[in-house]
């Protein structure tokens, strides 16, 4: 089983950039598809981005497409989320997740989760 620890969250202003990191334990990290989700106050957790085991395939929510970039470094067992042009509506707890089964990025029950990191974007 892979264990995940997110970092890099914080308080920024609208238009700023932030990079989240997710460090994974486990020798099989490079075999898994990884993803980022987020949960804003009072809302359900939602998909943000996903990346294939070798980084060759990525998938983004429409709300972040063109602003966020997911990447991974299998040598460091780390997945990243580069967030540019941040908006107040990006404020949320961001969760790193590893997909253990299934074929859809959206099915949250197919994932193992990190503890989350808070991102707050002020206007």
Coordinates of C-alpha atoms in Angstrom, one line a residue:
X1 CA 0.0 0.0 0.0
X2 CA 1.2 3.5 -0.9
X3 CA 1.2 6.2 1.8
X4 CA 1.0 9.9 0.7
X5 CA 2.1 13.1 2.3
X6 CA 1.2 16.5 0.7
X7 CA 3.0 19.7 1.2
X8 CA 3.2 23.2 -0.4
X9 CA -0.1 24.7 0.5
X10 CA -0.5 28.2 1.8
X11 CA -2.1 31.6 1.6
X12 CA -1.6 33.5 -1.7
X13 CA -3.2 36.3 -3.6
X14 CA -5.2 36.0 -6.8
X15 CA -2.9 35.7 -9.8
X16 CA -0.1 34.1 -7.8
X17 CA 1.4 30.6 -8.3
X18 CA 1.9 27.7 -6.0
X19 CA 3.3 24.2 -6.3
X20 CA 2.0 21.3 -4.3
X21 CA 4.1 18.2 -3.7
X22 CA 3.0 14.7 -2.8
X23 CA 5.7 12.3 -1.4
X24 CA 4.7 8.7 -1.7
X25 CA 6.2 5.7 0.1
X26 CA 6.2 2.3 -1.4
X27 CA 8.2 0.6 -4.0
X28 CA 5.4 0.4 -6.5
X29 CA 4.8 4.1 -6.8
X30 CA 5.9 4.2 -10.4
X31 CA 3.3 1.7 -11.3
X32 CA 0.3 3.8 -10.2
X33 CA -1.8 6.5 -11.8
X34 CA -1.8 9.5 -9.5
X35 CA -4.3 12.3 -9.1
X36 CA -5.1 15.5 -7.3
X37 CA -8.6 16.3 -5.9
X38 CA -9.8 19.3 -3.9
X39 CA -12.6 20.1 -1.5
X40 CA -13.8 23.6 -1.0
X41 CA -15.7 24.6 2.2
X42 CA -19.3 23.3 2.0
X43 CA -18.7 21.5 -1.3
X44 CA -18.0 17.9 -2.3
X45 CA -14.5 16.8 -3.1
X46 CA -13.8 17.1 -6.9
X47 CA -11.3 15.9 -9.4
X48 CA -8.6 18.3 -10.4
X49 CA -5.9 16.4 -12.4
X50 CA -4.4 12.9 -13.0
X51 CA -1.3 11.5 -14.5
X52 CA -0.3 8.1 -15.8
X53 CA 2.5 6.0 -14.4
X54 CA 5.1 7.3 -16.8
X55 CA 3.7 10.9 -17.1
X56 CA 2.7 10.3 -20.7
X57 CA -1.0 10.8 -20.2
X58 CA -2.6 13.6 -18.2
X59 CA -6.2 14.6 -17.5
X60 CA -7.6 17.9 -16.1
X61 CA -10.8 19.3 -14.9
X62 CA -12.1 22.0 -17.2
X63 CA -11.9 24.5 -14.3
X64 CA -8.1 24.2 -14.1
X65 CA -7.2 23.4 -17.7
X66 CA -4.5 25.8 -18.9
X67 CA -3.6 27.0 -15.4
X68 CA -2.6 23.8 -13.5
X69 CA 0.0 21.2 -14.5
X70 CA 0.4 17.8 -13.0
X71 CA 3.8 16.1 -13.2
X72 CA 5.7 13.3 -11.4
X73 CA 9.2 12.3 -10.7
X74 CA 9.3 8.5 -10.2
X75 CA 12.9 8.6 -9.0
X76 CA 11.8 10.8 -6.1
X77 CA 8.4 9.1 -5.6
X78 CA 6.8 12.5 -5.9
X79 CA 3.9 14.0 -7.8
X80 CA 3.5 17.7 -8.2
X81 CA 0.7 20.1 -9.0
X82 CA 1.9 23.5 -10.4
X83 CA -0.9 26.0 -10.0
X84 CA -0.7 29.3 -11.9
X85 CA -3.1 32.2 -12.2
X86 CA -4.8 31.2 -9.0
X87 CA -8.3 32.4 -8.3
X88 CA -10.3 32.7 -5.1
X89 CA -12.5 29.9 -6.2
X90 CA -9.4 27.6 -6.2
X91 CA -9.5 27.8 -2.4
X92 CA -9.8 24.3 -1.0
X93 CA -8.0 21.4 0.7
X94 CA -6.0 19.7 -2.0
X95 CA -5.6 15.9 -1.7
X96 CA -3.1 13.7 -3.4
X97 CA -4.4 10.3 -4.4
X98 CA -3.2 7.0 -5.9
X99 CA -5.6 5.0 -7.9
X100 CA -5.5 1.3 -6.9
X101 CA -8.1 0.0 -9.4
X102 CA -10.6 0.9 -12.0
X103 CA -10.4 2.9 -15.3
X104 CA -11.9 6.2 -14.4
X105 CA -10.2 9.2 -12.8
X106 CA -13.5 10.3 -11.3
X107 CA -14.4 7.4 -9.1
X108 CA -13.1 8.4 -5.7
X109 CA -13.6 5.0 -4.1
X110 CA -10.8 3.7 -6.3
X111 CA -8.2 5.8 -4.6
X112 CA -6.0 5.9 -1.5
X113 CA -5.7 9.3 -0.1
X114 CA -3.2 11.7 1.6
X115 CA -4.2 13.9 4.5
X116 CA -4.6 17.1 2.4
X117 CA -3.0 20.5 2.3
X118 CA -4.9 23.8 2.5
X119 CA -4.7 26.3 -0.3
X120 CA -6.2 29.7 0.3
X121 CA -6.4 32.3 -2.5
X122 CA -7.3 35.9 -1.4
X123 CA -8.9 38.4 -3.8

